[in-house]
């Protein structure tokens, strides 16, 4: 989910072994672009649609990398439901992803970026 700045595929691949990367967000991400709640509603709608389609296709787990303001992140979390795929959200710190949380079981995942997988 790219809203404030772009996420490089290499950063994702450094901490996961995912086979497909789906980007959702602005074509040219930039900070401070959300100026009203209607925009938040649109992000929620697109995110909910994506989660529903992934669930229908049998996807069991989503690794979520987001560059969003906290208010948008909370709003996106409100649309996640029990029938959606398991979601793991990654923390970006000092130019690297250093930990993650599984939203379904509340497990905290710590990892070394040199390991390449979670």
Coordinates of C-alpha atoms in Angstrom, one line a residue:
X1 CA 0.0 0.0 0.0
X2 CA 1.9 3.0 -1.3
X3 CA 0.5 6.4 -0.2
X4 CA 3.3 8.4 1.3
X5 CA 6.2 7.0 -0.6
X6 CA 7.1 4.1 -2.9
X7 CA 8.0 0.7 -1.6
X8 CA 10.7 -1.1 -3.5
X9 CA 10.1 -4.8 -4.4
X10 CA 13.6 -5.6 -3.2
X11 CA 12.8 -4.5 0.3
X12 CA 9.8 -6.9 0.3
X13 CA 11.8 -9.8 -1.1
X14 CA 14.5 -9.2 1.6
X15 CA 12.0 -10.3 4.3
X16 CA 9.5 -12.6 2.6
X17 CA 9.5 -15.4 0.0
X18 CA 6.3 -14.2 -1.7
X19 CA 5.6 -15.2 -5.3
X20 CA 3.5 -12.2 -6.3
X21 CA 3.6 -8.5 -5.3
X22 CA 0.4 -6.4 -5.7
X23 CA 0.7 -2.6 -5.4
X24 CA -2.2 -0.5 -4.3
X25 CA -1.9 3.3 -4.0
X26 CA -0.9 6.4 -5.8
X27 CA 1.0 6.2 -9.1
X28 CA 3.4 8.8 -7.7
X29 CA 3.3 8.5 -3.9
X30 CA 3.8 11.7 -1.9
X31 CA 3.4 12.6 1.7
X32 CA 0.4 14.8 2.9
X33 CA -1.8 13.8 -0.1
X34 CA -4.8 12.8 2.0
X35 CA -6.8 15.9 2.6
X36 CA -10.3 14.6 3.3
X37 CA -12.2 11.6 4.6
X38 CA -13.6 10.8 1.1
X39 CA -10.1 9.8 0.1
X40 CA -9.8 7.5 3.2
X41 CA -13.1 5.9 2.1
X42 CA -11.7 5.2 -1.3
X43 CA -8.6 3.5 0.1
X44 CA -10.9 1.5 2.4
X45 CA -13.1 0.4 -0.5
X46 CA -10.1 -0.6 -2.7
X47 CA -8.4 -2.5 0.1
X48 CA -11.7 -4.3 1.1
X49 CA -12.3 -5.2 -2.6
X50 CA -8.7 -6.5 -2.9
X51 CA -9.0 -8.6 0.3
X52 CA -12.3 -10.0 -0.8
X53 CA -11.0 -11.0 -4.3
X54 CA -7.9 -12.6 -2.7
X55 CA -10.0 -14.6 -0.3
X56 CA -12.3 -15.7 -3.2
X57 CA -9.2 -17.0 -5.1
X58 CA -8.0 -19.0 -2.1
X59 CA -5.2 -16.8 -0.9
X60 CA -4.5 -17.7 2.8
X61 CA -1.9 -15.1 3.7
X62 CA -1.2 -11.5 2.8
X63 CA 2.1 -9.7 3.7
X64 CA 1.2 -6.1 4.0
X65 CA 3.8 -3.3 3.5
X66 CA 2.3 0.1 3.9
X67 CA 3.5 3.7 3.7
X68 CA 0.4 5.3 5.0
X69 CA -0.4 7.9 7.7
X70 CA -1.5 6.3 11.0
X71 CA -5.1 7.6 10.5
X72 CA -5.3 5.7 7.2
X73 CA -3.7 2.6 8.6
X74 CA -6.3 2.5 11.4
X75 CA -9.1 3.0 8.9
X76 CA -7.8 0.2 6.7
X77 CA -7.7 -2.1 9.8
X78 CA -11.4 -1.5 10.3
X79 CA -12.3 -3.3 7.1
X80 CA -10.4 -6.5 7.9
X81 CA -12.7 -9.3 8.7
X82 CA -12.3 -12.9 10.0
X83 CA -13.0 -14.4 6.5
X84 CA -10.2 -12.4 4.9
X85 CA -6.7 -14.0 4.4
X86 CA -4.3 -13.9 7.4
X87 CA -2.5 -10.5 7.3
X88 CA 1.0 -9.9 8.4
X89 CA 1.9 -6.2 8.7
X90 CA 5.6 -5.2 8.5
X91 CA 7.4 -2.4 10.4
X92 CA 9.9 -0.2 8.5
X93 CA 12.7 1.2 10.6
X94 CA 16.0 2.8 9.5
X95 CA 15.7 1.7 5.9
X96 CA 14.9 -1.9 6.7
X97 CA 11.9 -4.0 7.8
X98 CA 12.8 -5.2 11.3
X99 CA 9.7 -6.9 12.7
X100 CA 6.1 -7.7 11.8
X101 CA 2.8 -8.6 13.5
X102 CA 0.3 -11.3 12.4
X103 CA -3.1 -9.6 12.8
X104 CA -5.0 -12.9 13.2
X105 CA -3.0 -14.5 16.0
X106 CA -1.2 -11.3 17.3
X107 CA 2.2 -13.1 16.9
X108 CA 5.2 -10.7 16.7
X109 CA 7.8 -11.8 14.1
X110 CA 11.3 -10.6 14.5
X111 CA 13.9 -11.3 11.8
X112 CA 17.2 -10.5 10.4
X113 CA 17.0 -8.8 7.0
X114 CA 20.0 -10.9 5.9
X115 CA 17.9 -14.1 6.4
X116 CA 15.7 -13.2 3.4
X117 CA 12.5 -14.8 4.8
X118 CA 10.3 -14.5 7.8

